[in-house]
């Protein structure tokens, strides 16, 4: 138990230390940061992000974030750059160099080569007085007082700071571009996230069968329709307009109340004016409606006419939930 307590306390200390370091970054965001954002926003080229060691890993993540939010970016490893990959950098590209010390040998070799091609350099560094800091056109200050590592050696807090600076850069660019959820969906078409942003009700309901009866349909035929269409529900329609809904639950409740249903019709047991949704609504909106009304199916309309059914199971299968 004492060992567990020690581990928990150390974890809390690490999180608290990094949290404080991140907060302190708010005091280091200055005009250079704003001008760097404007430079990238107005650039006709891409953002090339480079670094070495742990900073290279952070660079990869920032590249991914920028690409997914509308700013074209490419990762270039600093060591590989001086052995051929420098050709990645085109005339209008902006280069971001990430280095805690700003004095690594690879950076010292790389920077003059980039400057000779007249590309602008943005530094993300914890040492403004370093070689990188002095050579860069703009400095994004990622200084941290100490690493979370008890020996103050392993890059921990410093790489967290670099990552947060990169995220702040990406969000500022996103804001300038007016990047919307619709834009986001274009870059994230796969997986549950993408489906929440682009999948519409029609995409799901159109592959389902379309159970329907009229108000005068016998209960026997209602049961057959629900059973055959396998959605646990049927719409009650009049001239293709929805007037009611009958679910499996409605049938069970009816059977618990009456012994002879031979003379009953759909109108006798249907729920009038049921919840419905338009074909062009987002699938995630259908889920929200189902959850808020504690139902498993929604009738679908198109131009005011019955168009089908979307079932909770469909949303689960598509990964919306």
Tab-separated table of C-alpha atoms in Angstrom:
chain	number	residue	atom	x	y	z
A	1	UNK	CA	0.000	0.000	0.000
A	2	UNK	CA	2.834	2.389	0.880
A	3	UNK	CA	4.411	1.632	-2.501
A	4	UNK	CA	1.123	2.439	-4.234
A	5	UNK	CA	0.842	5.721	-2.358
A	6	UNK	CA	4.358	6.661	-3.386
A	7	UNK	CA	3.632	5.945	-7.039
A	8	UNK	CA	0.402	7.917	-6.938
A	9	UNK	CA	2.109	10.867	-5.273
A	10	UNK	CA	4.930	10.880	-7.834
A	11	UNK	CA	2.426	10.789	-10.696
A	12	UNK	CA	0.518	13.720	-9.201
A	13	UNK	CA	3.750	15.689	-8.778
A	14	UNK	CA	4.686	15.054	-12.407
A	15	UNK	CA	1.290	16.195	-13.675
A	16	UNK	CA	1.302	19.254	-11.427
A	17	UNK	CA	4.800	20.248	-12.532
A	18	UNK	CA	3.917	19.973	-16.215
A	19	UNK	CA	0.613	21.748	-15.677
A	20	UNK	CA	2.415	24.696	-14.087
A	21	UNK	CA	4.945	24.779	-16.922
A	22	UNK	CA	2.171	24.870	-19.520
A	23	UNK	CA	0.412	27.695	-17.693
A	24	UNK	CA	3.646	29.678	-17.625
A	25	UNK	CA	3.753	29.494	-21.437
A	26	UNK	CA	0.829	31.936	-21.517
A	27	UNK	CA	3.268	34.632	-20.366
A	28	UNK	CA	5.649	33.800	-23.221
A	29	UNK	CA	3.252	34.235	-26.110
A	30	UNK	CA	4.245	37.534	-27.706
A	31	UNK	CA	4.347	39.470	-30.984
A	32	UNK	CA	6.690	36.892	-32.520
A	33	UNK	CA	3.998	34.244	-32.067
A	34	UNK	CA	1.336	36.407	-33.719
A	35	UNK	CA	3.660	37.309	-36.610
A	36	UNK	CA	4.621	33.661	-37.102
A	37	UNK	CA	0.936	32.717	-37.372
A	38	UNK	CA	0.354	35.514	-39.911
A	39	UNK	CA	3.404	34.389	-41.888
A	40	UNK	CA	2.115	30.834	-42.196
A	41	UNK	CA	-1.439	31.977	-42.902
A	42	UNK	CA	-0.321	34.242	-45.769
A	43	UNK	CA	2.260	31.814	-47.149
A	44	UNK	CA	1.706	30.255	-50.567
A	45	UNK	CA	3.803	27.281	-49.544
A	46	UNK	CA	3.718	24.579	-46.923
A	47	UNK	CA	5.021	24.312	-43.385
A	48	UNK	CA	8.127	22.153	-43.059
A	49	UNK	CA	8.720	21.082	-39.459
A	50	UNK	CA	12.067	19.684	-38.383
A	51	UNK	CA	13.778	18.503	-35.246
A	52	UNK	CA	15.884	15.695	-33.828
A	53	UNK	CA	15.407	13.190	-31.013
A	54	UNK	CA	12.262	13.712	-28.927
A	55	UNK	CA	11.680	17.051	-30.667
A	56	UNK	CA	11.344	15.161	-33.960
A	57	UNK	CA	8.538	13.081	-32.464
A	58	UNK	CA	6.763	16.262	-31.355
A	59	UNK	CA	7.315	17.712	-34.836
A	60	UNK	CA	5.516	14.724	-36.357
A	61	UNK	CA	2.512	15.286	-34.130
A	62	UNK	CA	2.341	19.010	-34.941
A	63	UNK	CA	2.525	18.159	-38.651
A	64	UNK	CA	-0.440	15.822	-38.227
A	65	UNK	CA	-2.445	18.470	-36.373
A	66	UNK	CA	-1.735	21.154	-38.974
A	67	UNK	CA	-2.635	18.868	-41.874
A	68	UNK	CA	-5.914	17.873	-40.243
A	69	UNK	CA	-6.908	21.495	-39.659
A	70	UNK	CA	-6.240	22.945	-43.084
A	71	UNK	CA	-2.554	23.907	-43.028
A	72	UNK	CA	-0.399	21.713	-45.341
A	73	UNK	CA	2.655	20.506	-43.419
A	74	UNK	CA	5.521	18.043	-43.896
A	75	UNK	CA	7.952	16.539	-41.388
A	76	UNK	CA	11.675	16.630	-42.206
A	77	UNK	CA	14.119	14.975	-39.808
A	78	UNK	CA	17.009	17.338	-39.113
A	79	UNK	CA	19.631	14.614	-39.527
A	80	UNK	CA	18.158	13.396	-42.816
A	81	UNK	CA	17.826	16.973	-44.074
A	82	UNK	CA	21.593	17.439	-44.235
A	83	UNK	CA	21.927	14.146	-46.098
A	84	UNK	CA	19.538	14.814	-48.955
A	85	UNK	CA	16.095	15.582	-47.563
A	86	UNK	CA	16.730	19.323	-47.741
A	87	UNK	CA	15.232	19.047	-51.215
A	88	UNK	CA	11.810	18.812	-49.538
A	89	UNK	CA	11.864	22.550	-48.918
A	90	UNK	CA	10.380	24.574	-51.766
A	91	UNK	CA	10.685	28.283	-52.425
A	92	UNK	CA	7.554	29.478	-50.588
A	93	UNK	CA	7.720	27.034	-47.679
A	94	UNK	CA	8.010	28.169	-44.071
A	95	UNK	CA	10.322	26.117	-41.850
A	96	UNK	CA	9.700	25.447	-38.155
A	97	UNK	CA	12.712	24.136	-36.231
A	98	UNK	CA	12.063	22.526	-32.846
A	99	UNK	CA	14.903	22.210	-30.348
A	100	UNK	CA	14.996	22.594	-26.581
A	101	UNK	CA	18.596	23.768	-26.472
A	102	UNK	CA	18.717	25.301	-29.926
A	103	UNK	CA	22.365	24.288	-30.143
A	104	UNK	CA	22.368	20.709	-31.439
A	105	UNK	CA	25.008	20.004	-34.123
A	106	UNK	CA	22.402	19.050	-36.736
A	107	UNK	CA	20.526	22.323	-36.215
A	108	UNK	CA	23.751	24.324	-36.536
A	109	UNK	CA	24.459	22.683	-39.884
A	110	UNK	CA	20.881	22.899	-41.131
A	111	UNK	CA	19.991	26.515	-40.341
A	112	UNK	CA	22.550	28.193	-42.678
A	113	UNK	CA	21.384	25.954	-45.531
A	114	UNK	CA	17.770	26.993	-45.017
A	115	UNK	CA	18.683	30.669	-44.721
A	116	UNK	CA	20.727	30.514	-47.927
A	117	UNK	CA	17.536	29.515	-49.740
A	118	UNK	CA	15.750	32.535	-48.177
A	119	UNK	CA	13.039	30.475	-46.451
A	120	UNK	CA	11.660	31.990	-43.275
A	121	UNK	CA	12.509	30.125	-40.068
A	122	UNK	CA	10.316	29.852	-36.990
A	123	UNK	CA	12.007	28.453	-33.884
A	124	UNK	CA	10.226	26.567	-31.129
A	125	UNK	CA	12.916	26.521	-28.464
A	126	UNK	CA	13.449	26.807	-24.754
A	127	UNK	CA	16.601	28.862	-25.265
A	128	UNK	CA	16.066	32.195	-26.995
A	129	UNK	CA	19.788	32.991	-26.763
A	130	UNK	CA	20.801	29.806	-28.580
A	131	UNK	CA	22.158	29.534	-32.100
A	132	UNK	CA	18.674	28.647	-33.350
A	133	UNK	CA	17.108	31.510	-31.399
A	134	UNK	CA	19.540	34.039	-32.824
A	135	UNK	CA	19.210	32.806	-36.420
A	136	UNK	CA	15.434	32.341	-36.571
A	137	UNK	CA	13.117	35.003	-37.974
A	138	UNK	CA	10.577	34.333	-35.216
A	139	UNK	CA	10.899	32.630	-31.817
A	140	UNK	CA	8.084	30.737	-30.145
A	141	UNK	CA	9.321	30.570	-26.577
A	142	UNK	CA	8.926	27.070	-25.103
A	143	UNK	CA	11.110	27.610	-22.037
A	144	UNK	CA	10.484	25.398	-19.011
A	145	UNK	CA	12.209	25.720	-15.655
A	146	UNK	CA	12.904	21.999	-15.266
A	147	UNK	CA	12.012	18.608	-16.625
A	148	UNK	CA	9.635	16.282	-14.798
A	149	UNK	CA	12.506	13.783	-14.805
A	150	UNK	CA	14.002	13.802	-11.278
A	151	UNK	CA	17.463	14.092	-12.829
A	152	UNK	CA	16.274	17.005	-14.998
A	153	UNK	CA	17.555	15.107	-18.038
A	154	UNK	CA	14.867	13.131	-19.894
A	155	UNK	CA	12.798	15.433	-22.156
A	156	UNK	CA	9.388	15.465	-20.503
A	157	UNK	CA	8.116	18.906	-19.545
A	158	UNK	CA	10.060	20.484	-22.417
A	159	UNK	CA	8.456	18.253	-25.047
A	160	UNK	CA	5.038	18.861	-23.500
A	161	UNK	CA	5.673	22.592	-23.865
A	162	UNK	CA	6.690	22.152	-27.514
A	163	UNK	CA	3.528	20.191	-28.181
A	164	UNK	CA	1.314	22.819	-26.565
A	165	UNK	CA	2.982	25.596	-28.566
A	166	UNK	CA	2.321	23.586	-31.728
A	167	UNK	CA	-1.318	23.085	-30.789
A	168	UNK	CA	-1.718	26.808	-30.085
A	169	UNK	CA	-0.208	27.554	-33.493
A	170	UNK	CA	-2.602	25.151	-35.227
A	171	UNK	CA	-5.680	26.483	-33.443
A	172	UNK	CA	-4.805	30.090	-34.250
A	173	UNK	CA	-4.438	29.155	-37.923
A	174	UNK	CA	-7.678	27.185	-37.795
A	175	UNK	CA	-9.427	30.252	-36.396
A	176	UNK	CA	-7.992	32.562	-39.059
A	177	UNK	CA	-9.140	30.192	-41.804
A	178	UNK	CA	-12.645	29.938	-40.364
A	179	UNK	CA	-12.145	26.177	-40.418
A	180	UNK	CA	-15.550	24.583	-39.738
A	181	UNK	CA	-16.717	21.120	-38.699
A	182	UNK	CA	-17.656	20.547	-42.346
A	183	UNK	CA	-14.068	21.322	-43.365
A	184	UNK	CA	-12.830	19.038	-40.599
A	185	UNK	CA	-14.950	16.205	-41.964
A	186	UNK	CA	-13.208	16.435	-45.346
A	187	UNK	CA	-9.899	15.634	-43.679
A	188	UNK	CA	-11.319	12.956	-41.335
A	189	UNK	CA	-13.625	10.815	-43.497
A	190	UNK	CA	-12.702	7.561	-41.763
A	191	UNK	CA	-13.650	6.231	-38.362
A	192	UNK	CA	-16.294	7.305	-35.904
A	193	UNK	CA	-15.143	10.927	-35.824
A	194	UNK	CA	-15.528	11.347	-39.563
A	195	UNK	CA	-18.899	9.641	-39.631
A	196	UNK	CA	-20.234	11.943	-36.935
A	197	UNK	CA	-19.293	14.874	-39.122
A	198	UNK	CA	-20.478	13.740	-42.548
A	199	UNK	CA	-22.858	10.748	-42.261
A	200	UNK	CA	-26.471	11.760	-42.907
A	201	UNK	CA	-29.688	10.005	-41.948
A	202	UNK	CA	-30.389	9.169	-45.598
A	203	UNK	CA	-27.081	7.278	-45.840
A	204	UNK	CA	-28.381	4.858	-43.215
A	205	UNK	CA	-32.136	4.747	-43.750
A	206	UNK	CA	-31.859	4.202	-47.507
A	207	UNK	CA	-30.401	0.716	-47.016
A	208	UNK	CA	-33.149	-0.328	-44.599
A	209	UNK	CA	-36.495	-1.741	-45.577
A	210	UNK	CA	-39.449	0.650	-45.422
A	211	UNK	CA	-42.225	-0.765	-43.209
A	212	UNK	CA	-45.574	0.963	-43.632
A	213	UNK	CA	-49.281	0.371	-43.105
A	214	UNK	CA	-52.389	2.530	-43.282
A	215	UNK	CA	-54.731	3.360	-40.417
A	216	UNK	CA	-57.233	0.670	-41.430
A	217	UNK	CA	-54.663	-2.155	-41.603
A	218	UNK	CA	-55.570	-5.110	-39.383
A	219	UNK	CA	-53.401	-5.879	-36.367
A	220	UNK	CA	-52.509	-9.230	-37.916
A	221	UNK	CA	-51.128	-7.489	-40.994
A	222	UNK	CA	-49.355	-4.905	-38.802
A	223	UNK	CA	-47.583	-7.769	-37.023
A	224	UNK	CA	-46.630	-9.335	-40.349
A	225	UNK	CA	-45.273	-6.035	-41.665
A	226	UNK	CA	-43.139	-5.375	-38.582
A	227	UNK	CA	-41.875	-8.959	-38.579
A	228	UNK	CA	-40.977	-9.048	-42.275
A	229	UNK	CA	-39.222	-5.664	-42.327
A	230	UNK	CA	-37.224	-6.560	-39.170
A	231	UNK	CA	-36.931	-3.039	-37.732
A	232	UNK	CA	-39.274	-3.496	-34.790
A	233	UNK	CA	-41.504	-0.724	-36.052
A	234	UNK	CA	-43.806	0.406	-38.825
A	235	UNK	CA	-44.993	3.794	-39.945
A	236	UNK	CA	-48.706	4.469	-40.326
A	237	UNK	CA	-49.167	6.610	-43.409
A	238	UNK	CA	-51.879	8.441	-45.280
A	239	UNK	CA	-51.014	9.475	-48.840
A	240	UNK	CA	-47.329	8.918	-47.936
A	241	UNK	CA	-47.553	11.342	-45.020
A	242	UNK	CA	-46.733	10.011	-41.554
A	243	UNK	CA	-49.745	9.933	-39.243
A	244	UNK	CA	-48.509	7.480	-36.631
A	245	UNK	CA	-46.075	4.800	-35.554
A	246	UNK	CA	-46.456	1.278	-34.150
A	247	UNK	CA	-43.566	-0.439	-32.382
A	248	UNK	CA	-42.966	-3.897	-30.950
A	249	UNK	CA	-43.656	-2.329	-27.575
A	250	UNK	CA	-47.069	-1.109	-28.701
A	251	UNK	CA	-47.972	-4.649	-29.771
A	252	UNK	CA	-46.835	-6.139	-26.439
A	253	UNK	CA	-48.833	-3.572	-24.486
A	254	UNK	CA	-51.900	-4.316	-26.620
A	255	UNK	CA	-51.610	-8.061	-26.057
A	256	UNK	CA	-51.380	-7.536	-22.302
A	257	UNK	CA	-54.672	-5.595	-22.338
A	258	UNK	CA	-56.919	-7.422	-24.828
A	259	UNK	CA	-57.643	-11.070	-25.556
A	260	UNK	CA	-59.279	-10.572	-28.947
A	261	UNK	CA	-57.594	-8.117	-31.329
A	262	UNK	CA	-59.220	-9.426	-34.493
A	263	UNK	CA	-61.298	-6.279	-34.902
A	264	UNK	CA	-58.564	-3.803	-34.008
A	265	UNK	CA	-56.725	-1.793	-36.656
A	266	UNK	CA	-53.473	0.140	-36.796
A	267	UNK	CA	-55.291	3.335	-35.853
A	268	UNK	CA	-56.405	1.792	-32.534
A	269	UNK	CA	-52.895	1.188	-31.201
A	270	UNK	CA	-50.647	3.633	-33.061
A	271	UNK	CA	-48.940	6.605	-31.442
A	272	UNK	CA	-49.943	9.739	-33.351
A	273	UNK	CA	-47.501	12.472	-34.405
A	274	UNK	CA	-44.357	10.431	-33.734
A	275	UNK	CA	-40.830	11.835	-33.612
A	276	UNK	CA	-39.322	12.059	-37.056
A	277	UNK	CA	-36.230	13.367	-38.771
A	278	UNK	CA	-35.361	14.636	-42.243
A	279	UNK	CA	-33.217	12.577	-44.611
A	280	UNK	CA	-30.621	15.373	-44.801
A	281	UNK	CA	-30.159	15.652	-41.041
A	282	UNK	CA	-26.865	14.394	-39.621
A	283	UNK	CA	-26.865	10.859	-38.240
A	284	UNK	CA	-25.483	12.194	-34.966
A	285	UNK	CA	-28.599	14.384	-34.675
A	286	UNK	CA	-30.734	11.265	-35.005
A	287	UNK	CA	-28.802	9.743	-32.122
A	288	UNK	CA	-29.328	12.850	-30.004
A	289	UNK	CA	-33.083	12.737	-30.677
A	290	UNK	CA	-33.289	9.060	-29.777
A	291	UNK	CA	-31.355	9.558	-26.561
A	292	UNK	CA	-33.342	12.598	-25.468
A	293	UNK	CA	-36.691	10.828	-26.008
A	294	UNK	CA	-35.523	7.347	-24.944
A	295	UNK	CA	-36.529	5.675	-28.213
A	296	UNK	CA	-34.782	3.191	-30.503
A	297	UNK	CA	-36.232	4.128	-33.907
A	298	UNK	CA	-36.958	7.304	-35.804
A	299	UNK	CA	-39.201	7.655	-38.828
A	300	UNK	CA	-37.547	9.501	-41.684
A	301	UNK	CA	-39.113	12.115	-43.946
A	302	UNK	CA	-38.145	13.655	-47.265
A	303	UNK	CA	-40.031	16.711	-48.468
A	304	UNK	CA	-42.723	15.989	-45.884
A	305	UNK	CA	-43.282	12.408	-47.028
A	306	UNK	CA	-42.394	9.118	-45.372
A	307	UNK	CA	-38.944	7.945	-46.487
A	308	UNK	CA	-37.974	5.137	-44.136
A	309	UNK	CA	-36.628	4.256	-40.694
A	310	UNK	CA	-33.346	4.794	-38.888
A	311	UNK	CA	-32.696	2.402	-35.994
A	312	UNK	CA	-30.385	2.764	-33.017
A	313	UNK	CA	-28.642	-0.431	-34.099
A	314	UNK	CA	-27.754	1.246	-37.413
A	315	UNK	CA	-25.970	4.027	-35.539
A	316	UNK	CA	-24.120	1.517	-33.380
A	317	UNK	CA	-23.035	-0.446	-36.468
A	318	UNK	CA	-21.731	2.728	-38.112
A	319	UNK	CA	-19.719	3.619	-35.021
A	320	UNK	CA	-21.683	6.807	-34.267
A	321	UNK	CA	-22.059	5.656	-30.669
